[in-house]
Coordinates of C-alpha atoms (C1' of nucleotides) in Angstrom, one line a residue:
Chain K
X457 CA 38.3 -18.3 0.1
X458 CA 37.5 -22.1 -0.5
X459 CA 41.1 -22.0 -1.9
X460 CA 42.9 -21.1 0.8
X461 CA 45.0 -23.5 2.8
X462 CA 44.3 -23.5 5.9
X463 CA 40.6 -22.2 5.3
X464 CA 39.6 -18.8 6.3
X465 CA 37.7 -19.0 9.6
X466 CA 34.4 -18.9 10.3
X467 CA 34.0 -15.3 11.4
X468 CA 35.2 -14.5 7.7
X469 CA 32.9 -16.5 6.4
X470 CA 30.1 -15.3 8.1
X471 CA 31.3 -11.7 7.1
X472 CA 30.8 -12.7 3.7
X473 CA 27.4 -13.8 4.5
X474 CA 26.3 -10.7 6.4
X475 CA 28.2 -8.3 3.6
X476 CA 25.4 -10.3 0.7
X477 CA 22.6 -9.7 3.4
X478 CA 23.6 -6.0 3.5
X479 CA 23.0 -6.2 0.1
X480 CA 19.9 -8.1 0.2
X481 CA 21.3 -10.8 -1.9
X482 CA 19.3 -13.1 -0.5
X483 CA 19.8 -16.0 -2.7
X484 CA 23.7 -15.7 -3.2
X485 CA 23.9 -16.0 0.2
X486 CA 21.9 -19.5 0.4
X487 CA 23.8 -20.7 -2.1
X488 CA 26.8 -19.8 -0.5
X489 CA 25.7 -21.3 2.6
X490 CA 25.1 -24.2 1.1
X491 CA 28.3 -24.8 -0.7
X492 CA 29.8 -24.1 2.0
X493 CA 27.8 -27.1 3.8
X494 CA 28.6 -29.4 1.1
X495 CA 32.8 -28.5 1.3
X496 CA 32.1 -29.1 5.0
X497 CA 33.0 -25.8 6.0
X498 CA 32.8 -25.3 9.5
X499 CA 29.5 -23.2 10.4
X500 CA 27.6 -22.2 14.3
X501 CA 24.9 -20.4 15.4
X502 CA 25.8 -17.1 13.8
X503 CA 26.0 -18.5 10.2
X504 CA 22.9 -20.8 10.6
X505 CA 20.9 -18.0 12.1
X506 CA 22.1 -15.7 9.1
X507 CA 21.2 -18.5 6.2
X508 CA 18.0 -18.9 8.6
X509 CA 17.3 -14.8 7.9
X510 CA 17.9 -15.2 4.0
X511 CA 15.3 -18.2 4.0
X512 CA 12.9 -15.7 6.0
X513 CA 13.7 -12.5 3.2
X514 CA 13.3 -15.2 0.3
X515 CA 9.5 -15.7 2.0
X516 CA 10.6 -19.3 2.8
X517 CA 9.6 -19.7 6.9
X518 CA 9.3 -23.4 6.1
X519 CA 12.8 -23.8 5.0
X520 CA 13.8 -21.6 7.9
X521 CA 12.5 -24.0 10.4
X522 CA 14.1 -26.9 8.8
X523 CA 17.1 -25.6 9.0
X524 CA 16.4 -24.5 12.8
X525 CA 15.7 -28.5 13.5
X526 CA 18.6 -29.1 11.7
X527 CA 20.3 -26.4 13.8
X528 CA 19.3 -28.0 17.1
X529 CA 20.0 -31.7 15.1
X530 CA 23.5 -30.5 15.2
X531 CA 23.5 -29.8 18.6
X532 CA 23.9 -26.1 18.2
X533 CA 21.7 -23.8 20.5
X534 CA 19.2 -21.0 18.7
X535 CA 19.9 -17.9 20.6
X536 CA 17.3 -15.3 20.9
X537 CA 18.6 -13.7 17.6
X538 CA 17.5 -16.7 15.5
X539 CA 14.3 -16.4 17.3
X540 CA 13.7 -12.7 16.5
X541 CA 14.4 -13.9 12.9
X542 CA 12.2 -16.2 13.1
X543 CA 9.3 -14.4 14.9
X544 CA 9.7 -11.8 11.9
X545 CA 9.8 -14.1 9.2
X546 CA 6.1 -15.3 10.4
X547 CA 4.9 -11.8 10.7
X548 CA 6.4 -10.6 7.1
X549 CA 4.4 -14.1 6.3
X550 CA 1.5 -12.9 7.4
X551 CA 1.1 -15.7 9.9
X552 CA 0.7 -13.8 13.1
X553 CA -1.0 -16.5 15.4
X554 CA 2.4 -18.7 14.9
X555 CA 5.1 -15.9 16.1
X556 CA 2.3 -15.5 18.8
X557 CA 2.4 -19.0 19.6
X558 CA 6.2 -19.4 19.1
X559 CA 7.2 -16.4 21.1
X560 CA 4.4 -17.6 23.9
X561 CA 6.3 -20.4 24.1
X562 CA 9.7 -19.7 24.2
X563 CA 9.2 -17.9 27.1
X564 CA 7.3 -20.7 28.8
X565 CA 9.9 -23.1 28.2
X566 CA 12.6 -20.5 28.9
X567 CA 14.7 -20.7 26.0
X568 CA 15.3 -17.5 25.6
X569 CA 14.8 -13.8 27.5
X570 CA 12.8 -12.0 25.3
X571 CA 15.2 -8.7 25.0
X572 CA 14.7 -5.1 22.9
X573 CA 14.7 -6.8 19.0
X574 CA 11.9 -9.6 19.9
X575 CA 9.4 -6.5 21.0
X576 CA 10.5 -4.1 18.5
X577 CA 9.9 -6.9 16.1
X578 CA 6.4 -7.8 17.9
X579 CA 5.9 -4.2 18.1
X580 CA 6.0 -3.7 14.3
X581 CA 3.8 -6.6 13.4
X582 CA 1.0 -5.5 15.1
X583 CA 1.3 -1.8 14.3
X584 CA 1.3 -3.3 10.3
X585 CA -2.0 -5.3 11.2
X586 CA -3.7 -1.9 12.6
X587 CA -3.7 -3.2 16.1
X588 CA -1.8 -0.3 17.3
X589 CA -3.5 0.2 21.2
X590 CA -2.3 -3.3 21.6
X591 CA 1.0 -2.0 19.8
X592 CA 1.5 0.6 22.5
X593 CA 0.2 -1.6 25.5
X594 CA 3.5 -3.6 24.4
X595 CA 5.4 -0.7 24.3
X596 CA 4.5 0.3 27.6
X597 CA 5.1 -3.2 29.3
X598 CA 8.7 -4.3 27.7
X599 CA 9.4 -0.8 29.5
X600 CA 7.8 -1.9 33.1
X601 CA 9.6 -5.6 32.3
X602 CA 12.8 -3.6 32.4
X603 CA 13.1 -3.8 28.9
X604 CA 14.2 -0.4 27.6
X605 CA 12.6 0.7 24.2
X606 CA 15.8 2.0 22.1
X607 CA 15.7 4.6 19.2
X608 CA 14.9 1.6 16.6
X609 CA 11.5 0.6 19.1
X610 CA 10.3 4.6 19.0
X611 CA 11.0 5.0 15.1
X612 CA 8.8 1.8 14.9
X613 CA 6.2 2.8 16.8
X614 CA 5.8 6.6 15.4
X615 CA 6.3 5.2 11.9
X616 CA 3.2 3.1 12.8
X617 CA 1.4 5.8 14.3
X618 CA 2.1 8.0 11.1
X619 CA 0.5 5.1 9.0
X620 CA -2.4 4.7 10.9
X621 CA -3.1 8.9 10.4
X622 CA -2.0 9.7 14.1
X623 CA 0.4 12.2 13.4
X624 CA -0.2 14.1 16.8
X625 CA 0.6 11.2 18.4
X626 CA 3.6 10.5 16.6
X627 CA 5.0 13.8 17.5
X628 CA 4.1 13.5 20.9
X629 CA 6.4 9.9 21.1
X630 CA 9.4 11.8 19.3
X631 CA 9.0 14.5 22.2
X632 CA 9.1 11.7 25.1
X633 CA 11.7 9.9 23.9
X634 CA 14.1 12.9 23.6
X635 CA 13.3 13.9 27.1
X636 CA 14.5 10.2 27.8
X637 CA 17.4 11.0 26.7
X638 CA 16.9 8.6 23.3
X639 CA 18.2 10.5 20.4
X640 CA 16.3 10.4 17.3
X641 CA 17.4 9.5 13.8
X642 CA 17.4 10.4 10.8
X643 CA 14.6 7.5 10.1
X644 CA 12.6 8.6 13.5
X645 CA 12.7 12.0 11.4
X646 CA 11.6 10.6 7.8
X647 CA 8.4 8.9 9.0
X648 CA 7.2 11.9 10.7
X649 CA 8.2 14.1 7.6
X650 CA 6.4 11.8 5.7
X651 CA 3.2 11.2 7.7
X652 CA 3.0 15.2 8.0
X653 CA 3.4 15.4 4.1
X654 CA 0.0 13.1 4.0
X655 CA -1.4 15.5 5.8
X656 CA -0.2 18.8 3.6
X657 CA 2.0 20.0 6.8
X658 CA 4.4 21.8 5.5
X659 CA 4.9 24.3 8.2
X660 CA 5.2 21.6 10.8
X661 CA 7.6 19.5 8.1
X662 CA 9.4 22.8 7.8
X663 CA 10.1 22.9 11.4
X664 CA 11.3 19.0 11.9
X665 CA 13.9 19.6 9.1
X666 CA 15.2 22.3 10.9
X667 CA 15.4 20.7 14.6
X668 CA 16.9 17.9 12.0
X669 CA 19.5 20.4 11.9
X670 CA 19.9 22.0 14.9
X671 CA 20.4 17.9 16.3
X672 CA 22.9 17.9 13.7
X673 CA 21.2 14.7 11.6
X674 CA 21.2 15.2 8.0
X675 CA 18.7 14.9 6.0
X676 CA 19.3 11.4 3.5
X677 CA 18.4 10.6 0.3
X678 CA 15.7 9.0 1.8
X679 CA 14.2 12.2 3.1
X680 CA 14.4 13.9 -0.1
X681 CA 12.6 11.8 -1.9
X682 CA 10.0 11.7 0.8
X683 CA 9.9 15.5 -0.2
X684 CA 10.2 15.5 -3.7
X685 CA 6.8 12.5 -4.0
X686 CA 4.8 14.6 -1.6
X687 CA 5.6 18.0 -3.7
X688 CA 5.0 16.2 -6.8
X689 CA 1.6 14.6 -5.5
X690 CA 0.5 18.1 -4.5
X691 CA 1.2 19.5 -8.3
X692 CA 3.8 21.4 -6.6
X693 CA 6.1 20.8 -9.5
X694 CA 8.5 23.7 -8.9
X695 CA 9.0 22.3 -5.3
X696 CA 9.8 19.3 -6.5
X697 CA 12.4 20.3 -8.5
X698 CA 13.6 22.7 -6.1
X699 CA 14.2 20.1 -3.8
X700 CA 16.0 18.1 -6.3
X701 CA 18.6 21.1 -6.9
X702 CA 18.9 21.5 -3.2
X703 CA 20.2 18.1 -2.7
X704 CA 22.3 18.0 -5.0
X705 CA 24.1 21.5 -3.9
X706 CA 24.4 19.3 -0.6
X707 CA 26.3 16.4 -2.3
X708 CA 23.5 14.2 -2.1
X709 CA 22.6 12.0 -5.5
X710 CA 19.2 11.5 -6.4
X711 CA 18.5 8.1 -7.3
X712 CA 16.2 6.2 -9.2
X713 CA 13.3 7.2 -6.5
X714 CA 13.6 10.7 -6.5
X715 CA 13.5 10.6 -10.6
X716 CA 10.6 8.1 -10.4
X717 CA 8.7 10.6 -7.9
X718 CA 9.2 13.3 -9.8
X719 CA 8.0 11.9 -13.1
X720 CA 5.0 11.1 -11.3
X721 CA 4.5 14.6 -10.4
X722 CA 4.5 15.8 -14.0
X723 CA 2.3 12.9 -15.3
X724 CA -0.1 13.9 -12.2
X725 CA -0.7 17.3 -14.2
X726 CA -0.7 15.6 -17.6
X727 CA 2.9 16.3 -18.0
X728 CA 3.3 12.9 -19.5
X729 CA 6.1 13.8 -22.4
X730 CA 8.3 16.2 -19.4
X731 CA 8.1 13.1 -17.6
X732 CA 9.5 11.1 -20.4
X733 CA 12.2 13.7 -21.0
X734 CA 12.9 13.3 -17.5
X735 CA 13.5 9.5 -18.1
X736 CA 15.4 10.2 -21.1
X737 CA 17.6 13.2 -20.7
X738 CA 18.2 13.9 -16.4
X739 CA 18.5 10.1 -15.7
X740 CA 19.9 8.7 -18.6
X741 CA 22.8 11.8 -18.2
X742 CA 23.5 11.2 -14.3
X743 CA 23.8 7.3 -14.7
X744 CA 20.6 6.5 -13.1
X745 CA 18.9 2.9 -14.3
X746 CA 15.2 3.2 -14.3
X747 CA 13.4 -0.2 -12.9
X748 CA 9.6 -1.7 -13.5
X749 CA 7.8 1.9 -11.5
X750 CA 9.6 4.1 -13.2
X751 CA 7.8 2.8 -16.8
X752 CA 4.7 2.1 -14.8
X753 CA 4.6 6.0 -14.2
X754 CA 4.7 6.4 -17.6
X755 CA 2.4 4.1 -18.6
X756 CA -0.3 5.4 -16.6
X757 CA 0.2 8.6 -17.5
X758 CA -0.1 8.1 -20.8
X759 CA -3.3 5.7 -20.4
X760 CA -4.4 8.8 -18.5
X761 CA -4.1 11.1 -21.0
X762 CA -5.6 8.2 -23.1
X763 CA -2.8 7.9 -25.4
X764 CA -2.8 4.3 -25.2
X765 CA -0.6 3.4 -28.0
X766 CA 2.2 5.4 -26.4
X767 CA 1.7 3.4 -23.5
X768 CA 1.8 0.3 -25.4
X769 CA 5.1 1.3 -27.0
X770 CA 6.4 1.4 -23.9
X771 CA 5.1 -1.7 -22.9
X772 CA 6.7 -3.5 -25.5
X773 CA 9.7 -1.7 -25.0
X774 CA 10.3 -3.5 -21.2
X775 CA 12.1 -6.6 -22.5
X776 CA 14.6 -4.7 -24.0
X777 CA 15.2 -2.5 -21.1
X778 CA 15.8 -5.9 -19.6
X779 CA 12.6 -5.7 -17.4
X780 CA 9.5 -7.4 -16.3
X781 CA 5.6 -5.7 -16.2
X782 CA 4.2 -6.3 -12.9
X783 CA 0.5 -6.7 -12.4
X784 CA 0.1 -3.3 -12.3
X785 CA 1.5 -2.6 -15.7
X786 CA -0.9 -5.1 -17.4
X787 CA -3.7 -3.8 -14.9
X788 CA -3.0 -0.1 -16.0
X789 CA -2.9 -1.1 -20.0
X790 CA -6.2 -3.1 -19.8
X791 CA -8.1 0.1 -18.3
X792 CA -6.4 1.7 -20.5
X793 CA -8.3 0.5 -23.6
X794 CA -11.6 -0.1 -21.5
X795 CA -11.0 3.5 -20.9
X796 CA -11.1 4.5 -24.6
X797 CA -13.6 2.2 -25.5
X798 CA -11.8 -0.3 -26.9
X799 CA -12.9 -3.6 -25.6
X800 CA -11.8 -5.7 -28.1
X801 CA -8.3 -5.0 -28.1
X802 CA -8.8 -5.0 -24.4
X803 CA -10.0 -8.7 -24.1
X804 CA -7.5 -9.4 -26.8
X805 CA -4.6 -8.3 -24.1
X806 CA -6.5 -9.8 -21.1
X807 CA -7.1 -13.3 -23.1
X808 CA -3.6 -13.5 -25.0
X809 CA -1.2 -11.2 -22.9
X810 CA -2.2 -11.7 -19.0
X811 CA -4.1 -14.9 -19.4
X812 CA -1.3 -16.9 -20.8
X813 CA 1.6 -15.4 -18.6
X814 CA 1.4 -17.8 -15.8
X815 CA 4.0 -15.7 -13.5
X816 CA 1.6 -13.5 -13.2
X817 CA -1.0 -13.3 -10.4
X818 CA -4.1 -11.5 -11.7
X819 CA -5.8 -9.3 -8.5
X820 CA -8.9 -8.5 -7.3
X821 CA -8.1 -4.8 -9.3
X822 CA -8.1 -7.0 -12.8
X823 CA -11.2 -8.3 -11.9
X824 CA -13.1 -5.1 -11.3
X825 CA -11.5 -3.1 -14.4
X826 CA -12.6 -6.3 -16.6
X827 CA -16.0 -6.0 -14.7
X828 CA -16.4 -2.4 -15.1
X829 CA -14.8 -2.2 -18.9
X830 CA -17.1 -4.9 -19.6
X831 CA -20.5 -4.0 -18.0
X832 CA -20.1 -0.2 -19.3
X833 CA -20.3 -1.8 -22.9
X834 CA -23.0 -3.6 -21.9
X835 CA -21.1 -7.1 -22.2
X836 CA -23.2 -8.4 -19.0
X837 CA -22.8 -12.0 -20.0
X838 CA -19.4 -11.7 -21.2
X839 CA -18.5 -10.1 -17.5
X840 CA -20.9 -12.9 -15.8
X841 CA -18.5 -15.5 -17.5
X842 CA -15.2 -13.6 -16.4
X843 CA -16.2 -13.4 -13.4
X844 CA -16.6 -16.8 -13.2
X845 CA -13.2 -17.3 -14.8
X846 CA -11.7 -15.3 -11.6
X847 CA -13.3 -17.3 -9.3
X848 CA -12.3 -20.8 -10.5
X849 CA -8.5 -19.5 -10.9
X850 CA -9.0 -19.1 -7.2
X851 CA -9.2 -15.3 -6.6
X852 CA -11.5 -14.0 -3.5
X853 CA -13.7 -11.4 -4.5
X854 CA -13.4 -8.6 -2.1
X855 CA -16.3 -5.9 -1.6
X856 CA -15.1 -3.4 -4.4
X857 CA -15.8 -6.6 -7.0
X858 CA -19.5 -7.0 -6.0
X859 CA -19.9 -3.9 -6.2
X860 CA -18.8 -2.9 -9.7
X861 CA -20.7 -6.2 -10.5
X862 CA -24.0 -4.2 -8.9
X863 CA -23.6 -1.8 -10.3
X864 CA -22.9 -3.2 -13.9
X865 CA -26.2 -5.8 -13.8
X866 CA -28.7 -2.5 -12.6
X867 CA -26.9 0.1 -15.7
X868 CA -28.0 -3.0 -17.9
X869 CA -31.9 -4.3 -16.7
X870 CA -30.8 -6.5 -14.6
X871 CA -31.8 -5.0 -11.2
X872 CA -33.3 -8.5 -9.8
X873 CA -29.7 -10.2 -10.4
X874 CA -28.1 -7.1 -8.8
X875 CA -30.3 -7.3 -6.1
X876 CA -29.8 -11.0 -5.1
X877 CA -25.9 -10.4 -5.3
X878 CA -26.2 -8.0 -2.5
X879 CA -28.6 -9.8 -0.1
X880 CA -26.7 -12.5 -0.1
X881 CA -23.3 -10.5 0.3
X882 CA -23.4 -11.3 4.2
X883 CA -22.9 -15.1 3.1
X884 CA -20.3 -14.8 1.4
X885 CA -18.7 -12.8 4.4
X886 CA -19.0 -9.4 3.3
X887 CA -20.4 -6.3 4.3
X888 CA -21.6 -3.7 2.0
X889 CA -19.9 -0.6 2.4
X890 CA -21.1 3.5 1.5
X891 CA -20.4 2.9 -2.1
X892 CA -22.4 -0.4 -2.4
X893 CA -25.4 0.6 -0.5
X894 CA -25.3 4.0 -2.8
X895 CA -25.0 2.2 -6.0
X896 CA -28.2 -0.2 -4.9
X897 CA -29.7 2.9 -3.8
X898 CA -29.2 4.0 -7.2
X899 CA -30.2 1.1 -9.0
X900 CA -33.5 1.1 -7.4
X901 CA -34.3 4.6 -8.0
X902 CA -33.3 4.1 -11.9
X903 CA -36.0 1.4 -11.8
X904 CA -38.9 3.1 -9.4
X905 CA -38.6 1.3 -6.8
X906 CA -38.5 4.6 -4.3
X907 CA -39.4 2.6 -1.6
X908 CA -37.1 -0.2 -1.9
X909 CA -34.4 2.9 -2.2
X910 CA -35.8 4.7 0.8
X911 CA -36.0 1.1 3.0
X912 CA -31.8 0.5 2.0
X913 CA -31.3 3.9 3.3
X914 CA -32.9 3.6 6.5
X915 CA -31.0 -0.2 6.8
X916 CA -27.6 1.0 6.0
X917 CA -27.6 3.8 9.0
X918 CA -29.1 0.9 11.5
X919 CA -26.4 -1.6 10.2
X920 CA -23.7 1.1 11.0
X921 CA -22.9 2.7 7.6
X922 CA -23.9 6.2 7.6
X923 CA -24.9 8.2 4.0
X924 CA -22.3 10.2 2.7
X925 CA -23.4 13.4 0.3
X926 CA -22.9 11.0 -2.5
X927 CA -26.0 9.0 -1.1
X928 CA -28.1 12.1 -0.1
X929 CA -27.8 13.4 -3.7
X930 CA -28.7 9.9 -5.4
X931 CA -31.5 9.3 -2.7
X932 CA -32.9 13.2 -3.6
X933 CA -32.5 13.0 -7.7
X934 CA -34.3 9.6 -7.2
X935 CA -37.2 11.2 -5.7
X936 CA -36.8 13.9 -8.2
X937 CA -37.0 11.7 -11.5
X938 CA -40.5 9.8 -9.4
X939 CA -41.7 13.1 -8.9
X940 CA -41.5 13.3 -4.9
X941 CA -40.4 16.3 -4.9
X942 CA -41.5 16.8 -1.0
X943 CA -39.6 13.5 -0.5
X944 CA -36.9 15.3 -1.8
X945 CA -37.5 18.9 0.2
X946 CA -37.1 16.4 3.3
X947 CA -34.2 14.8 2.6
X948 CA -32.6 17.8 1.6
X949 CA -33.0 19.3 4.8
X950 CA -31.5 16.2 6.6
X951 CA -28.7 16.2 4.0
X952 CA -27.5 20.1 5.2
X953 CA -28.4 19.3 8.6
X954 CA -25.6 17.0 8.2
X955 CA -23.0 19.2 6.0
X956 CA -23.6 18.0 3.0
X957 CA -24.5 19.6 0.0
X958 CA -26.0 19.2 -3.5
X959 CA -23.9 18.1 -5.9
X960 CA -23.8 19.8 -9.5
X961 CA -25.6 17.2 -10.8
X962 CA -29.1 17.0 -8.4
X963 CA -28.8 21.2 -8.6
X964 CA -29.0 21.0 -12.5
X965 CA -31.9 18.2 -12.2
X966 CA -33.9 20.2 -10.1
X967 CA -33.2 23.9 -12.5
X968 CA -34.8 21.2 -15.7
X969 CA -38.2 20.7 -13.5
X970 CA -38.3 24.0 -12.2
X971 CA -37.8 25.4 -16.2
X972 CA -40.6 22.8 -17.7
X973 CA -43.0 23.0 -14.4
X974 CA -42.3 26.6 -13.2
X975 CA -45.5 27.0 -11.4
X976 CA -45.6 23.8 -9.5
X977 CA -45.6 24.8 -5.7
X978 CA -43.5 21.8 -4.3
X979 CA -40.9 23.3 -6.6
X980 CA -40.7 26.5 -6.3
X981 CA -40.3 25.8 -2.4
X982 CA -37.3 23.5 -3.0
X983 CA -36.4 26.3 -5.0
X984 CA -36.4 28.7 -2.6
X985 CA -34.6 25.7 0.3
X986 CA -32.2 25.4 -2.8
X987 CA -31.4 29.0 -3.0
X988 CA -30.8 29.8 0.6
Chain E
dA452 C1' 38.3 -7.0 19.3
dT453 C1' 36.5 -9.4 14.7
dA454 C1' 30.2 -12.3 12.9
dG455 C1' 24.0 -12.9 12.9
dG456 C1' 18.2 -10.2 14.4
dG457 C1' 14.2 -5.1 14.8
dT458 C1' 12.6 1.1 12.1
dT459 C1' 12.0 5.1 6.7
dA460 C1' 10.7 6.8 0.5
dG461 C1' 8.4 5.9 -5.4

DNA sequence: ATAGGGTTAG
């Protein structure tokens, strides 16, 4: 094109442009833009606002607004879609205060009319960020601002809603909009399939793929695979495959999704080496280039099945494959050989393999498997000094870390360093959840301190947390072990009074001390509460 | 008339 004389015009440039952003080429199309800058090429708002979208995709908002300055520099005018770019681009940044602010004040200044993109786009962000009554409140006002909501703003908001667990809603947005005369799609259709599928609907899933078809909207690739995860997830392996053949009778081609899906299915039941033949035979015969999840499946599986070397093999095997281990891949190994015991090999990987690889971002989930790996062969000091290691390369603990840390210091006779970690939790901005409270519940009924137990689980209802049956049953064998066995009889009553019941564990506790003490009276009356 | 922005799966 930059051959040509006379040079192609801009609408074929920007054609070019749009075709890499179809592609999500991202970078191409920067570097294109900016060749075509340096050639002096002639560019306007539709260009800019498309190189202003790539810089937005690339998660580069501040480049984006230096090249809207430069926009306005050049006395072109933002229109209200390099707006709607940019309003994304913040919210894909997580930086929802400034598309607040910046969408705020392009209506106060009037530089745009806010039309059914900038609230979809709105829409979406705050639906991601679980705000969805303020979401729908939106929703409700573009409409009464004579904004119509389109197909696109719907499909947002019921894909939302399907997130966020409210499935009946969802349905019940797919139902007004059709009586509005806004047709559905096949996307409207694949987030209801798939928040149904969470749920194990498969009558109701049954019945959307057939209004799919009675609406004429066939199902996509996309919906398969939907299908084929939420078979495989269920151990419905057969289904699974079913759907697979039933695709491909309809011309459809599985792609490196489905596959993926599918392998995770059969790893899911231990399947590990189908999963592999899956890899190796299905995909390798229909063309189909597995990426980074696909041998993340397969590494998990195998560390599942504890077969760590296999997983190793694999792991080694990336490079060649001509692909890079995530965080998750090194997260998965590492538990891996914490999970069969072996710790050295496991600090080995963590010091020489994730350590040194500064592309990689090590998570609060690295932190909690060293944590966990470490205190569970009693390395207290060693996990102490990681932990420390975490913190200074600048990761936040979250809720989950103290916990594991808890619950590492009590399992190794630490309880009074366990216990000032959790008082002082609320300092450090955090509130203890079910699991913590149960695990300090725990640790002071492995020391005696019944009381102190008892006192955290009075506290944790009054501070809004309420017992779950893994509390009850810690809280009973507690006063089981201290002998308060009508402590126990008590608790056990509140405990079904609730729903819950006892766990295999406090049941065979309390058949020991009934077979060593079997005339003890406060016994053989939780016996007989037991028993009925 | 031809070109740019918003929604779905592992």
């Amino acid at each position: 094109m930059l051959h040509r004389k006379p040079l192609p015009s801009v609408y074929q440039f920007a054609q070019l442009l749009a075709a890499l952003v179809k592609m999500k080429r991202y970078s191409v199309a920067v570097s294109l833009f900016r060749d075509m800058c340096v050639k002096s090429i002639p560019v306007n708002i539709v260009t800019l606002s498309t190189a202003i979208n790539c810089f937005c995709h690339l998660n580069r908002v501040d480049y984006a607004f230096s090249l809207l300055a430069g926009t306005i520099k050049r006395g072109f005018h933002p229109d209200v879609v390099t707006y709607n770019t940019l309003i994304r681009g913040l919210i894909s940044q997580d930086n929802p205060a400034e598309a607040q602010l910046l969408f705020t004040n392009l209506i106060r200044f009037k530089l745009i009319q806010p039309d059914v993109v900038t609230y979809t786009t709105i829409i979406n962000g705050l639906c991601k960020r679980a705000h969805a009554s303020t979401a729908v409140t939106l929703f409700r006002y573009m409409d009464k601002k004579g904004c119509k909501p389109n197909t696109v703003t719907y499909s947002t908001l019921i894909d939302c809603l399907c997130k966020l667990r409210l499935v009946d809603q969802a349905l019940g947005l797919l139902h007004e909009m059709t009586k509005k005369g806004i047709t559905p799609n096949v996307i409207t259709y694949n987030s209801l399939i798939q928040g149904l599928c969470d749920f194990n609907r498969w009558q109701d899933v049954n019945q959307l793929l057939s209004e799919m078809n009675t609406r004429n909207i066939s199902p996509s690739v996309h919906t398969f695979n939907i299908l084929v995860d939420a078979y495989g997830k269920e151990g419905m392996i057969n289904d699974a495959e079913d759907v697979i053949e039933f695709m491909i009778q309809r011309g459809q081609h599985p792609d490196v999704v489905t596959y993926s899906a599918l392998m995770d299915g059969y790893c899911l039941r231990g399947e590990v080496d189908k999963a592999l033949a899956v890899l190796e035979t299905t995909m390798k015969k229909r063309g189909i280039v597995p990426n980074i999840r696909t041998y993340n499946i397969l590494i998990n599986g195998y560390c599942k099945k504890l077969k760590v070397d296999r997983a190793v093999d694999l792991f080694q095997q990336l490079p060649r494959e001509g692909l890079s281990p995530t965080i998750y891949t090194y997260n998965t190994i590492l538990q891996g050989y914490f999970l069969t015991g072996r710790h050295v090999e496991a600090r080995n990987f963590f010091d020489e393999k994730m350590m040194l690889n500064k592309a990689l971002t090590l998570n609060n989930i690295t932190c909690s498997i060293l944590l966990n790996g470490l205190c569970q062969n009693r390395f207290v000091v060693e996990a102490l000094s990681f932990f420390d290691t975490m913190l200074s390369a600048g990761l936040i603990p979250d809720i989950c870390i103290y916990g594991t840390l808890i619950d590492g210091l009590s399992k190794n006779g630490h309880l009074e360093k366990a216990r000032s970690l959790f008082d002082n939790l609320p300092l450090k901005g955090l509130r203890p959840n079910v699991k913590t409270y149960t695990m300090m519940i725990q640790a002071y009924c492995h020391d005696g301190l019944l009381n102190d137990a008892n006192e955290l689980f009075l506290k944790m209802e009054a501070n809004g947390c309420l017992p779950n049956d893994v509390t009850y049953n810690t809280l009973i064998r507690g006063f089981f072990h201290n002998k308060k066995y009508n402590e126990a009889g008590v608790l056990m009553d509140e405990m079904c009074a609730r729903g819950f019941s006892a766990d295999a564990s406090t049941a065979s506790a309390l058949l020991d001390l009934l077979k060593s003490q079997e005339q003890n009276p406060a016994l053989l009356a939780l016996r007989k509460k037991f028993l009925t």
